[in-house]
């Protein structure tokens, strides 16, 4: 059985600084016209980001702090002509654990600040984690 | 400034049931020989998973409950001949917010149980979220 009484605590490691402030006008995915943005990290994780370099392809995990956690089905892309679909089959921000997943490319690194292309997350969104995009098996 | 006093609470939506029980012998990534495994979901998210179907390519997010959160740099793949690298440039499970990201394919759906190929997560690992792999922009 699944023990859902358990809980895990996330602490943000940084924050998104972006010209995007309004969910209604933001692109739905990073490759749909999202602007450049900065990831501003906390000093406590300085060593974790020390090897990020310009050109790196990254996956940024965020906490979608404006999402609803009680929504289990949505019309994909807010299009009511499409049938309601369980959120695990959609990229809706609304989901039980609203973790955002964003593929970006590093444009600049300036100490605790990393500029990235193609990030659709809103200004102020907490950053949880950063991972490299995996290359071919023999290059890992 | 980053406010790291904030915290967000994750609640697992399911659990991995897998023959993999030992981190030392498990593959490091799903495409490095991981076995099939089951995702067993909680009844509370039944509607969220209701549209998963055989053949779907998914990203499964897990809580890496055996990882260390205070490790900020590692030798990639545990290979001490490689220089210590900040964890945001590696796929090490050890990181401040140890969220696992796994690309899998659905083999079977049986009510609240979903069988997937290529999952390197250990038996008992909590499942946090499931997302579809994004296709081309015009197919979203």
JSON list of N, CA and C in Angstrom, two decimals, chain A residues 2-4 6-12 15 29 31-32 40 44 47-48 51-52 59 63 69 72 82 84-86 88-91 95 97 99 126 128-132 140, chain B residues 2-4 6-12 15 31-32 40 44 47-48 51-52 59 63 69 72 82 84-86 88-91 95 97 99 126 128-132 140:
[
{"chain": "A", "resi": 2, "resn": "UNK", "atom": "N", "xyz": [0.32, 2.30, -0.52]},
{"chain": "A", "resi": 2, "resn": "UNK", "atom": "CA", "xyz": [1.04, 3.57, -0.59]},
{"chain": "A", "resi": 2, "resn": "UNK", "atom": "C", "xyz": [0.79, 4.33, 0.71]},
{"chain": "A", "resi": 3, "resn": "UNK", "atom": "N", "xyz": [1.84, 4.69, 1.38]},
{"chain": "A", "resi": 3, "resn": "UNK", "atom": "CA", "xyz": [1.69, 5.49, 2.60]},
{"chain": "A", "resi": 3, "resn": "UNK", "atom": "C", "xyz": [1.76, 6.96, 2.22]},
{"chain": "A", "resi": 4, "resn": "UNK", "atom": "N", "xyz": [0.59, 7.59, 2.11]},
{"chain": "A", "resi": 4, "resn": "UNK", "atom": "CA", "xyz": [0.59, 9.00, 1.69]},
{"chain": "A", "resi": 4, "resn": "UNK", "atom": "C", "xyz": [0.59, 9.93, 2.89]},
{"chain": "A", "resi": 6, "resn": "UNK", "atom": "N", "xyz": [3.29, 10.14, 4.55]},
{"chain": "A", "resi": 6, "resn": "UNK", "atom": "CA", "xyz": [4.67, 10.64, 4.50]},
{"chain": "A", "resi": 6, "resn": "UNK", "atom": "C", "xyz": [4.71, 11.98, 3.77]},
{"chain": "A", "resi": 7, "resn": "UNK", "atom": "N", "xyz": [5.68, 12.79, 4.09]},
{"chain": "A", "resi": 7, "resn": "UNK", "atom": "CA", "xyz": [5.85, 14.06, 3.40]},
{"chain": "A", "resi": 7, "resn": "UNK", "atom": "C", "xyz": [7.33, 14.38, 3.35]},
{"chain": "A", "resi": 8, "resn": "UNK", "atom": "N", "xyz": [7.72, 15.09, 2.30]},
{"chain": "A", "resi": 8, "resn": "UNK", "atom": "CA", "xyz": [9.11, 15.47, 2.12]},
{"chain": "A", "resi": 8, "resn": "UNK", "atom": "C", "xyz": [9.16, 16.98, 1.97]},
{"chain": "A", "resi": 9, "resn": "UNK", "atom": "N", "xyz": [10.19, 17.57, 2.50]},
{"chain": "A", "resi": 9, "resn": "UNK", "atom": "CA", "xyz": [10.28, 19.04, 2.52]},
{"chain": "A", "resi": 9, "resn": "UNK", "atom": "C", "xyz": [11.32, 19.51, 1.52]},
{"chain": "A", "resi": 10, "resn": "UNK", "atom": "N", "xyz": [10.85, 20.35, 0.59]},
{"chain": "A", "resi": 10, "resn": "UNK", "atom": "CA", "xyz": [11.73, 20.99, -0.38]},
{"chain": "A", "resi": 10, "resn": "UNK", "atom": "C", "xyz": [12.12, 22.36, 0.13]},
{"chain": "A", "resi": 11, "resn": "UNK", "atom": "N", "xyz": [13.37, 22.72, -0.10]},
{"chain": "A", "resi": 11, "resn": "UNK", "atom": "CA", "xyz": [13.81, 24.10, 0.17]},
{"chain": "A", "resi": 11, "resn": "UNK", "atom": "C", "xyz": [14.37, 24.67, -1.13]},
{"chain": "A", "resi": 12, "resn": "UNK", "atom": "N", "xyz": [13.88, 25.83, -1.56]},
{"chain": "A", "resi": 12, "resn": "UNK", "atom": "CA", "xyz": [14.37, 26.39, -2.82]},
{"chain": "A", "resi": 12, "resn": "UNK", "atom": "C", "xyz": [15.88, 26.65, -2.75]},
{"chain": "A", "resi": 15, "resn": "UNK", "atom": "N", "xyz": [15.95, 31.24, -7.37]},
{"chain": "A", "resi": 15, "resn": "UNK", "atom": "CA", "xyz": [14.71, 31.91, -7.77]},
{"chain": "A", "resi": 15, "resn": "UNK", "atom": "C", "xyz": [14.85, 32.34, -9.23]},
{"chain": "A", "resi": 29, "resn": "UNK", "atom": "N", "xyz": [5.31, 26.49, -23.08]},
{"chain": "A", "resi": 29, "resn": "UNK", "atom": "CA", "xyz": [6.55, 25.71, -23.00]},
{"chain": "A", "resi": 29, "resn": "UNK", "atom": "C", "xyz": [7.70, 26.62, -23.41]},
{"chain": "A", "resi": 31, "resn": "UNK", "atom": "N", "xyz": [10.03, 26.31, -25.52]},
{"chain": "A", "resi": 31, "resn": "UNK", "atom": "CA", "xyz": [10.35, 26.41, -26.95]},
{"chain": "A", "resi": 31, "resn": "UNK", "atom": "C", "xyz": [9.21, 27.05, -27.74]},
{"chain": "A", "resi": 32, "resn": "UNK", "atom": "N", "xyz": [8.30, 27.69, -27.02]},
{"chain": "A", "resi": 32, "resn": "UNK", "atom": "CA", "xyz": [7.18, 28.39, -27.68]},
{"chain": "A", "resi": 32, "resn": "UNK", "atom": "C", "xyz": [7.33, 29.90, -27.49]},
{"chain": "A", "resi": 40, "resn": "UNK", "atom": "N", "xyz": [18.82, 32.89, -10.09]},
{"chain": "A", "resi": 40, "resn": "UNK", "atom": "CA", "xyz": [19.63, 33.51, -9.04]},
{"chain": "A", "resi": 40, "resn": "UNK", "atom": "C", "xyz": [19.68, 32.54, -7.86]},
{"chain": "A", "resi": 44, "resn": "UNK", "atom": "N", "xyz": [24.41, 29.21, -0.41]},
{"chain": "A", "resi": 44, "resn": "UNK", "atom": "CA", "xyz": [24.63, 27.89, 0.20]},
{"chain": "A", "resi": 44, "resn": "UNK", "atom": "C", "xyz": [24.85, 26.79, -0.84]},
{"chain": "A", "resi": 47, "resn": "UNK", "atom": "N", "xyz": [28.79, 25.72, -4.50]},
{"chain": "A", "resi": 47, "resn": "UNK", "atom": "CA", "xyz": [29.63, 24.62, -5.01]},
{"chain": "A", "resi": 47, "resn": "UNK", "atom": "C", "xyz": [28.86, 23.75, -5.99]},
{"chain": "A", "resi": 48, "resn": "UNK", "atom": "N", "xyz": [27.54, 23.60, -5.79]},
{"chain": "A", "resi": 48, "resn": "UNK", "atom": "CA", "xyz": [26.74, 22.74, -6.66]},
{"chain": "A", "resi": 48, "resn": "UNK", "atom": "C", "xyz": [26.66, 23.28, -8.08]},
{"chain": "A", "resi": 51, "resn": "UNK", "atom": "N", "xyz": [30.23, 24.22, -11.75]},
{"chain": "A", "resi": 51, "resn": "UNK", "atom": "CA", "xyz": [30.70, 23.70, -13.03]},
{"chain": "A", "resi": 51, "resn": "UNK", "atom": "C", "xyz": [29.73, 23.96, -14.18]},
{"chain": "A", "resi": 52, "resn": "UNK", "atom": "N", "xyz": [28.72, 24.80, -13.97]},
{"chain": "A", "resi": 52, "resn": "UNK", "atom": "CA", "xyz": [27.85, 25.18, -15.08]},
{"chain": "A", "resi": 52, "resn": "UNK", "atom": "C", "xyz": [28.62, 26.09, -16.03]},
{"chain": "A", "resi": 59, "resn": "UNK", "atom": "N", "xyz": [18.23, 20.82, -17.47]},
{"chain": "A", "resi": 59, "resn": "UNK", "atom": "CA", "xyz": [16.85, 20.70, -17.03]},
{"chain": "A", "resi": 59, "resn": "UNK", "atom": "C", "xyz": [16.75, 21.44, -15.70]},
{"chain": "A", "resi": 63, "resn": "UNK", "atom": "N", "xyz": [9.37, 24.95, -8.44]},
{"chain": "A", "resi": 63, "resn": "UNK", "atom": "CA", "xyz": [8.13, 24.76, -7.70]},
{"chain": "A", "resi": 63, "resn": "UNK", "atom": "C", "xyz": [7.11, 25.74, -8.27]},
{"chain": "A", "resi": 69, "resn": "UNK", "atom": "N", "xyz": [-3.11, 22.32, -6.52]},
{"chain": "A", "resi": 69, "resn": "UNK", "atom": "CA", "xyz": [-2.72, 20.94, -6.26]},
{"chain": "A", "resi": 69, "resn": "UNK", "atom": "C", "xyz": [-3.91, 19.99, -6.24]},
{"chain": "A", "resi": 72, "resn": "UNK", "atom": "N", "xyz": [-7.08, 17.37, -10.84]},
{"chain": "A", "resi": 72, "resn": "UNK", "atom": "CA", "xyz": [-6.57, 16.08, -11.31]},
{"chain": "A", "resi": 72, "resn": "UNK", "atom": "C", "xyz": [-6.80, 15.85, -12.80]},
{"chain": "A", "resi": 82, "resn": "UNK", "atom": "N", "xyz": [-11.11, 20.24, -26.30]},
{"chain": "A", "resi": 82, "resn": "UNK", "atom": "CA", "xyz": [-10.40, 18.96, -26.11]},
{"chain": "A", "resi": 82, "resn": "UNK", "atom": "C", "xyz": [-10.91, 18.30, -24.84]},
{"chain": "A", "resi": 84, "resn": "UNK", "atom": "N", "xyz": [-11.43, 16.48, -21.28]},
{"chain": "A", "resi": 84, "resn": "UNK", "atom": "CA", "xyz": [-10.70, 16.53, -20.01]},
{"chain": "A", "resi": 84, "resn": "UNK", "atom": "C", "xyz": [-9.78, 15.32, -19.91]},
{"chain": "A", "resi": 85, "resn": "UNK", "atom": "N", "xyz": [-8.57, 15.57, -19.48]},
{"chain": "A", "resi": 85, "resn": "UNK", "atom": "CA", "xyz": [-7.52, 14.56, -19.50]},
{"chain": "A", "resi": 85, "resn": "UNK", "atom": "C", "xyz": [-6.84, 14.55, -18.13]},
{"chain": "A", "resi": 86, "resn": "UNK", "atom": "N", "xyz": [-6.55, 13.36, -17.62]},
{"chain": "A", "resi": 86, "resn": "UNK", "atom": "CA", "xyz": [-5.83, 13.25, -16.36]},
{"chain": "A", "resi": 86, "resn": "UNK", "atom": "C", "xyz": [-4.50, 13.99, -16.43]},
{"chain": "A", "resi": 88, "resn": "UNK", "atom": "N", "xyz": [-1.62, 13.58, -15.29]},
{"chain": "A", "resi": 88, "resn": "UNK", "atom": "CA", "xyz": [-0.36, 12.85, -15.53]},
{"chain": "A", "resi": 88, "resn": "UNK", "atom": "C", "xyz": [-0.13, 12.61, -17.03]},
{"chain": "A", "resi": 89, "resn": "UNK", "atom": "N", "xyz": [-1.14, 12.85, -17.85]},
{"chain": "A", "resi": 89, "resn": "UNK", "atom": "CA", "xyz": [-0.98, 12.78, -19.31]},
{"chain": "A", "resi": 89, "resn": "UNK", "atom": "C", "xyz": [-0.88, 14.16, -19.93]},
{"chain": "A", "resi": 90, "resn": "UNK", "atom": "N", "xyz": [-0.71, 15.21, -19.13]},
{"chain": "A", "resi": 90, "resn": "UNK", "atom": "CA", "xyz": [-0.58, 16.58, -19.64]},
{"chain": "A", "resi": 90, "resn": "UNK", "atom": "C", "xyz": [0.60, 17.27, -18.96]},
{"chain": "A", "resi": 91, "resn": "UNK", "atom": "N", "xyz": [0.97, 18.45, -19.53]},
{"chain": "A", "resi": 91, "resn": "UNK", "atom": "CA", "xyz": [1.99, 19.27, -18.88]},
{"chain": "A", "resi": 91, "resn": "UNK", "atom": "C", "xyz": [1.37, 20.42, -18.09]},
{"chain": "A", "resi": 95, "resn": "UNK", "atom": "N", "xyz": [-1.34, 20.03, -10.57]},
{"chain": "A", "resi": 95, "resn": "UNK", "atom": "CA", "xyz": [-1.08, 18.62, -10.32]},
{"chain": "A", "resi": 95, "resn": "UNK", "atom": "C", "xyz": [-0.76, 18.47, -8.84]},
{"chain": "A", "resi": 97, "resn": "UNK", "atom": "N", "xyz": [1.73, 17.38, -7.01]},
{"chain": "A", "resi": 97, "resn": "UNK", "atom": "CA", "xyz": [3.02, 17.96, -6.63]},
{"chain": "A", "resi": 97, "resn": "UNK", "atom": "C", "xyz": [3.49, 18.82, -7.80]},
{"chain": "A", "resi": 99, "resn": "UNK", "atom": "N", "xyz": [5.65, 20.34, -9.63]},
{"chain": "A", "resi": 99, "resn": "UNK", "atom": "CA", "xyz": [7.06, 20.53, -9.97]},
{"chain": "A", "resi": 99, "resn": "UNK", "atom": "C", "xyz": [7.14, 20.84, -11.46]},
{"chain": "A", "resi": 126, "resn": "UNK", "atom": "N", "xyz": [10.31, 29.63, -7.49]},
{"chain": "A", "resi": 126, "resn": "UNK", "atom": "CA", "xyz": [11.43, 29.00, -6.80]},
{"chain": "A", "resi": 126, "resn": "UNK", "atom": "C", "xyz": [12.08, 27.90, -7.64]},
{"chain": "A", "resi": 128, "resn": "UNK", "atom": "N", "xyz": [14.28, 24.49, -7.68]},
{"chain": "A", "resi": 128, "resn": "UNK", "atom": "CA", "xyz": [14.51, 23.35, -6.78]},
{"chain": "A", "resi": 128, "resn": "UNK", "atom": "C", "xyz": [15.79, 22.59, -7.11]},
{"chain": "A", "resi": 129, "resn": "UNK", "atom": "N", "xyz": [16.08, 22.46, -8.41]},
{"chain": "A", "resi": 129, "resn": "UNK", "atom": "CA", "xyz": [17.19, 21.59, -8.80]},
{"chain": "A", "resi": 129, "resn": "UNK", "atom": "C", "xyz": [17.56, 21.93, -10.24]},
{"chain": "A", "resi": 130, "resn": "UNK", "atom": "N", "xyz": [18.78, 21.57, -10.60]},
{"chain": "A", "resi": 130, "resn": "UNK", "atom": "CA", "xyz": [19.28, 21.71, -11.97]},
{"chain": "A", "resi": 130, "resn": "UNK", "atom": "C", "xyz": [20.01, 20.41, -12.30]},
{"chain": "A", "resi": 131, "resn": "UNK", "atom": "N", "xyz": [19.74, 19.87, -13.49]},
{"chain": "A", "resi": 131, "resn": "UNK", "atom": "CA", "xyz": [20.40, 18.64, -13.93]},
{"chain": "A", "resi": 131, "resn": "UNK", "atom": "C", "xyz": [20.86, 18.84, -15.37]},
{"chain": "A", "resi": 132, "resn": "UNK", "atom": "N", "xyz": [21.97, 18.21, -15.76]},
{"chain": "A", "resi": 132, "resn": "UNK", "atom": "CA", "xyz": [22.35, 18.25, -17.17]},
{"chain": "A", "resi": 132, "resn": "UNK", "atom": "C", "xyz": [21.42, 17.37, -17.99]},
{"chain": "A", "resi": 140, "resn": "UNK", "atom": "N", "xyz": [28.79, 9.75, -20.74]},
{"chain": "A", "resi": 140, "resn": "UNK", "atom": "CA", "xyz": [28.34, 10.17, -19.41]},
{"chain": "A", "resi": 140, "resn": "UNK", "atom": "C", "xyz": [29.49, 10.21, -18.40]},
{"chain": "B", "resi": 2, "resn": "UNK", "atom": "N", "xyz": [17.40, 35.46, -2.31]},
{"chain": "B", "resi": 2, "resn": "UNK", "atom": "CA", "xyz": [16.68, 34.19, -2.27]},
{"chain": "B", "resi": 2, "resn": "UNK", "atom": "C", "xyz": [16.24, 33.94, -0.84]},
{"chain": "B", "resi": 3, "resn": "UNK", "atom": "N", "xyz": [14.97, 33.72, -0.65]},
{"chain": "B", "resi": 3, "resn": "UNK", "atom": "CA", "xyz": [14.47, 33.41, 0.68]},
{"chain": "B", "resi": 3, "resn": "UNK", "atom": "C", "xyz": [14.47, 31.89, 0.84]},
{"chain": "B", "resi": 4, "resn": "UNK", "atom": "N", "xyz": [15.48, 31.38, 1.51]},
{"chain": "B", "resi": 4, "resn": "UNK", "atom": "CA", "xyz": [15.56, 29.92, 1.65]},
{"chain": "B", "resi": 4, "resn": "UNK", "atom": "C", "xyz": [14.93, 29.45, 2.95]},
{"chain": "B", "resi": 6, "resn": "UNK", "atom": "N", "xyz": [11.74, 29.58, 3.11]},
{"chain": "B", "resi": 6, "resn": "UNK", "atom": "CA", "xyz": [10.51, 28.98, 2.60]},
{"chain": "B", "resi": 6, "resn": "UNK", "atom": "C", "xyz": [10.70, 27.48, 2.45]},
{"chain": "B", "resi": 7, "resn": "UNK", "atom": "N", "xyz": [9.61, 26.75, 2.51]},
{"chain": "B", "resi": 7, "resn": "UNK", "atom": "CA", "xyz": [9.68, 25.31, 2.31]},
{"chain": "B", "resi": 7, "resn": "UNK", "atom": "C", "xyz": [8.37, 24.85, 1.69]},
{"chain": "B", "resi": 8, "resn": "UNK", "atom": "N", "xyz": [8.45, 23.82, 0.88]},
{"chain": "B", "resi": 8, "resn": "UNK", "atom": "CA", "xyz": [7.27, 23.27, 0.21]},
{"chain": "B", "resi": 8, "resn": "UNK", "atom": "C", "xyz": [7.18, 21.81, 0.57]},
{"chain": "B", "resi": 9, "resn": "UNK", "atom": "N", "xyz": [5.96, 21.33, 0.73]},
{"chain": "B", "resi": 9, "resn": "UNK", "atom": "CA", "xyz": [5.76, 19.97, 1.21]},
{"chain": "B", "resi": 9, "resn": "UNK", "atom": "C", "xyz": [5.26, 19.09, 0.06]},
{"chain": "B", "resi": 10, "resn": "UNK", "atom": "N", "xyz": [6.03, 18.05, -0.21]},
{"chain": "B", "resi": 10, "resn": "UNK", "atom": "CA", "xyz": [5.65, 17.04, -1.19]},
{"chain": "B", "resi": 10, "resn": "UNK", "atom": "C", "xyz": [4.95, 15.90, -0.50]},
{"chain": "B", "resi": 11, "resn": "UNK", "atom": "N", "xyz": [3.91, 15.38, -1.15]},
{"chain": "B", "resi": 11, "resn": "UNK", "atom": "CA", "xyz": [3.29, 14.15, -0.66]},
{"chain": "B", "resi": 11, "resn": "UNK", "atom": "C", "xyz": [3.34, 13.13, -1.78]},
{"chain": "B", "resi": 12, "resn": "UNK", "atom": "N", "xyz": [3.88, 11.93, -1.51]},
{"chain": "B", "resi": 12, "resn": "UNK", "atom": "CA", "xyz": [3.98, 10.94, -2.58]},
{"chain": "B", "resi": 12, "resn": "UNK", "atom": "C", "xyz": [2.60, 10.57, -3.13]},
{"chain": "B", "resi": 15, "resn": "UNK", "atom": "N", "xyz": [4.29, 4.70, -5.43]},
{"chain": "B", "resi": 15, "resn": "UNK", "atom": "CA", "xyz": [5.50, 4.05, -4.97]},
{"chain": "B", "resi": 15, "resn": "UNK", "atom": "C", "xyz": [6.02, 3.13, -6.08]},
{"chain": "B", "resi": 31, "resn": "UNK", "atom": "N", "xyz": [18.36, 3.69, -19.23]},
{"chain": "B", "resi": 31, "resn": "UNK", "atom": "CA", "xyz": [18.73, 3.08, -20.51]},
{"chain": "B", "resi": 31, "resn": "UNK", "atom": "C", "xyz": [20.04, 2.33, -20.42]},
{"chain": "B", "resi": 32, "resn": "UNK", "atom": "N", "xyz": [20.46, 2.04, -19.18]},
{"chain": "B", "resi": 32, "resn": "UNK", "atom": "CA", "xyz": [21.69, 1.26, -18.98]},
{"chain": "B", "resi": 32, "resn": "UNK", "atom": "C", "xyz": [21.34, -0.10, -18.38]},
{"chain": "B", "resi": 40, "resn": "UNK", "atom": "N", "xyz": [2.86, 2.00, -8.41]},
{"chain": "B", "resi": 40, "resn": "UNK", "atom": "CA", "xyz": [1.60, 1.70, -7.72]},
{"chain": "B", "resi": 40, "resn": "UNK", "atom": "C", "xyz": [1.10, 3.01, -7.10]},
{"chain": "B", "resi": 44, "resn": "UNK", "atom": "N", "xyz": [-6.24, 8.25, -4.31]},
{"chain": "B", "resi": 44, "resn": "UNK", "atom": "CA", "xyz": [-6.59, 9.67, -4.36]},
{"chain": "B", "resi": 44, "resn": "UNK", "atom": "C", "xyz": [-6.22, 10.33, -5.69]},
{"chain": "B", "resi": 47, "resn": "UNK", "atom": "N", "xyz": [-7.92, 9.74, -10.87]},
{"chain": "B", "resi": 47, "resn": "UNK", "atom": "CA", "xyz": [-8.32, 10.52, -12.05]},
{"chain": "B", "resi": 47, "resn": "UNK", "atom": "C", "xyz": [-7.10, 11.09, -12.79]},
{"chain": "B", "resi": 48, "resn": "UNK", "atom": "N", "xyz": [-6.04, 11.41, -12.07]},
{"chain": "B", "resi": 48, "resn": "UNK", "atom": "CA", "xyz": [-4.85, 11.99, -12.70]},
{"chain": "B", "resi": 48, "resn": "UNK", "atom": "C", "xyz": [-4.17, 11.01, -13.65]},
{"chain": "B", "resi": 51, "resn": "UNK", "atom": "N", "xyz": [-5.69, 8.59, -17.99]},
{"chain": "B", "resi": 51, "resn": "UNK", "atom": "CA", "xyz": [-5.47, 8.60, -19.44]},
{"chain": "B", "resi": 51, "resn": "UNK", "atom": "C", "xyz": [-4.12, 8.05, -19.85]},
{"chain": "B", "resi": 52, "resn": "UNK", "atom": "N", "xyz": [-3.40, 7.42, -18.92]},
{"chain": "B", "resi": 52, "resn": "UNK", "atom": "CA", "xyz": [-2.13, 6.77, -19.29]},
{"chain": "B", "resi": 52, "resn": "UNK", "atom": "C", "xyz": [-2.46, 5.53, -20.12]},
{"chain": "B", "resi": 59, "resn": "UNK", "atom": "N", "xyz": [7.84, 10.87, -18.27]},
{"chain": "B", "resi": 59, "resn": "UNK", "atom": "CA", "xyz": [8.86, 11.25, -17.31]},
{"chain": "B", "resi": 59, "resn": "UNK", "atom": "C", "xyz": [8.27, 11.02, -15.92]},
{"chain": "B", "resi": 63, "resn": "UNK", "atom": "N", "xyz": [11.13, 10.81, -5.38]},
{"chain": "B", "resi": 63, "resn": "UNK", "atom": "CA", "xyz": [11.90, 11.34, -4.27]},
{"chain": "B", "resi": 63, "resn": "UNK", "atom": "C", "xyz": [12.97, 10.31, -3.94]},
{"chain": "B", "resi": 69, "resn": "UNK", "atom": "N", "xyz": [21.49, 14.99, 1.09]},
{"chain": "B", "resi": 69, "resn": "UNK", "atom": "CA", "xyz": [21.15, 16.36, 0.65]},
{"chain": "B", "resi": 69, "resn": "UNK", "atom": "C", "xyz": [22.28, 17.34, 0.91]},
{"chain": "B", "resi": 72, "resn": "UNK", "atom": "N", "xyz": [27.39, 18.53, -2.29]},
{"chain": "B", "resi": 72, "resn": "UNK", "atom": "CA", "xyz": [27.27, 19.53, -3.36]},
{"chain": "B", "resi": 72, "resn": "UNK", "atom": "C", "xyz": [28.19, 19.26, -4.53]},
{"chain": "B", "resi": 82, "resn": "UNK", "atom": "N", "xyz": [37.88, 10.97, -12.13]},
{"chain": "B", "resi": 82, "resn": "UNK", "atom": "CA", "xyz": [37.27, 12.16, -12.72]},
{"chain": "B", "resi": 82, "resn": "UNK", "atom": "C", "xyz": [37.20, 13.26, -11.66]},
{"chain": "B", "resi": 84, "resn": "UNK", "atom": "N", "xyz": [36.15, 16.22, -9.11]},
{"chain": "B", "resi": 84, "resn": "UNK", "atom": "CA", "xyz": [34.92, 16.54, -8.39]},
{"chain": "B", "resi": 84, "resn": "UNK", "atom": "C", "xyz": [34.16, 17.62, -9.14]},
{"chain": "B", "resi": 85, "resn": "UNK", "atom": "N", "xyz": [32.87, 17.41, -9.28]},
{"chain": "B", "resi": 85, "resn": "UNK", "atom": "CA", "xyz": [32.03, 18.26, -10.12]},
{"chain": "B", "resi": 85, "resn": "UNK", "atom": "C", "xyz": [30.80, 18.68, -9.31]},
{"chain": "B", "resi": 86, "resn": "UNK", "atom": "N", "xyz": [30.41, 19.95, -9.44]},
{"chain": "B", "resi": 86, "resn": "UNK", "atom": "CA", "xyz": [29.20, 20.42, -8.77]},
{"chain": "B", "resi": 86, "resn": "UNK", "atom": "C", "xyz": [28.00, 19.59, -9.19]},
{"chain": "B", "resi": 88, "resn": "UNK", "atom": "N", "xyz": [24.95, 20.11, -9.75]},
{"chain": "B", "resi": 88, "resn": "UNK", "atom": "CA", "xyz": [24.02, 20.61, -10.77]},
{"chain": "B", "resi": 88, "resn": "UNK", "atom": "C", "xyz": [24.53, 20.31, -12.18]},
{"chain": "B", "resi": 89, "resn": "UNK", "atom": "N", "xyz": [25.79, 19.87, -12.30]},
{"chain": "B", "resi": 89, "resn": "UNK", "atom": "CA", "xyz": [26.33, 19.44, -13.60]},
{"chain": "B", "resi": 89, "resn": "UNK", "atom": "C", "xyz": [26.42, 17.93, -13.69]},
{"chain": "B", "resi": 90, "resn": "UNK", "atom": "N", "xyz": [25.79, 17.21, -12.75]},
{"chain": "B", "resi": 90, "resn": "UNK", "atom": "CA", "xyz": [25.80, 15.74, -12.77]},
{"chain": "B", "resi": 90, "resn": "UNK", "atom": "C", "xyz": [24.39, 15.22, -12.52]},
{"chain": "B", "resi": 91, "resn": "UNK", "atom": "N", "xyz": [24.22, 13.92, -12.75]},
{"chain": "B", "resi": 91, "resn": "UNK", "atom": "CA", "xyz": [22.95, 13.26, -12.43]},
{"chain": "B", "resi": 91, "resn": "UNK", "atom": "C", "xyz": [23.04, 12.49, -11.10]},
{"chain": "B", "resi": 95, "resn": "UNK", "atom": "N", "xyz": [21.98, 15.62, -3.83]},
{"chain": "B", "resi": 95, "resn": "UNK", "atom": "CA", "xyz": [21.76, 17.01, -4.22]},
{"chain": "B", "resi": 95, "resn": "UNK", "atom": "C", "xyz": [20.81, 17.63, -3.20]},
{"chain": "B", "resi": 97, "resn": "UNK", "atom": "N", "xyz": [17.85, 19.05, -3.23]},
{"chain": "B", "resi": 97, "resn": "UNK", "atom": "CA", "xyz": [16.48, 18.53, -3.32]},
{"chain": "B", "resi": 97, "resn": "UNK", "atom": "C", "xyz": [16.54, 17.28, -4.20]},
{"chain": "B", "resi": 99, "resn": "UNK", "atom": "N", "xyz": [15.35, 15.05, -6.18]},
{"chain": "B", "resi": 99, "resn": "UNK", "atom": "CA", "xyz": [14.24, 14.63, -7.04]},
{"chain": "B", "resi": 99, "resn": "UNK", "atom": "C", "xyz": [14.83, 13.83, -8.19]},
{"chain": "B", "resi": 126, "resn": "UNK", "atom": "N", "xyz": [9.45, 6.67, -3.45]},
{"chain": "B", "resi": 126, "resn": "UNK", "atom": "CA", "xyz": [8.20, 7.41, -3.60]},
{"chain": "B", "resi": 126, "resn": "UNK", "atom": "C", "xyz": [8.10, 8.08, -4.97]},
{"chain": "B", "resi": 128, "resn": "UNK", "atom": "N", "xyz": [6.48, 11.09, -7.17]},
{"chain": "B", "resi": 128, "resn": "UNK", "atom": "CA", "xyz": [5.95, 12.44, -6.93]},
{"chain": "B", "resi": 128, "resn": "UNK", "atom": "C", "xyz": [5.03, 12.93, -8.05]},
{"chain": "B", "resi": 129, "resn": "UNK", "atom": "N", "xyz": [5.39, 12.59, -9.29]},
{"chain": "B", "resi": 129, "resn": "UNK", "atom": "CA", "xyz": [4.67, 13.17, -10.42]},
{"chain": "B", "resi": 129, "resn": "UNK", "atom": "C", "xyz": [4.98, 12.32, -11.65]},
{"chain": "B", "resi": 130, "resn": "UNK", "atom": "N", "xyz": [4.10, 12.45, -12.65]},
{"chain": "B", "resi": 130, "resn": "UNK", "atom": "CA", "xyz": [4.27, 11.81, -13.95]},
{"chain": "B", "resi": 130, "resn": "UNK", "atom": "C", "xyz": [3.90, 12.85, -14.99]},
{"chain": "B", "resi": 131, "resn": "UNK", "atom": "N", "xyz": [4.73, 12.98, -16.02]},
{"chain": "B", "resi": 131, "resn": "UNK", "atom": "CA", "xyz": [4.47, 13.92, -17.11]},
{"chain": "B", "resi": 131, "resn": "UNK", "atom": "C", "xyz": [4.70, 13.20, -18.43]},
{"chain": "B", "resi": 132, "resn": "UNK", "atom": "N", "xyz": [3.97, 13.59, -19.48]},
{"chain": "B", "resi": 132, "resn": "UNK", "atom": "CA", "xyz": [4.28, 13.03, -20.80]},
{"chain": "B", "resi": 132, "resn": "UNK", "atom": "C", "xyz": [5.56, 13.65, -21.35]},
{"chain": "B", "resi": 140, "resn": "UNK", "atom": "N", "xyz": [1.01, 19.28, -29.59]},
{"chain": "B", "resi": 140, "resn": "UNK", "atom": "CA", "xyz": [0.73, 19.41, -28.16]},
{"chain": "B", "resi": 140, "resn": "UNK", "atom": "C", "xyz": [-0.74, 19.64, -27.87]}
]
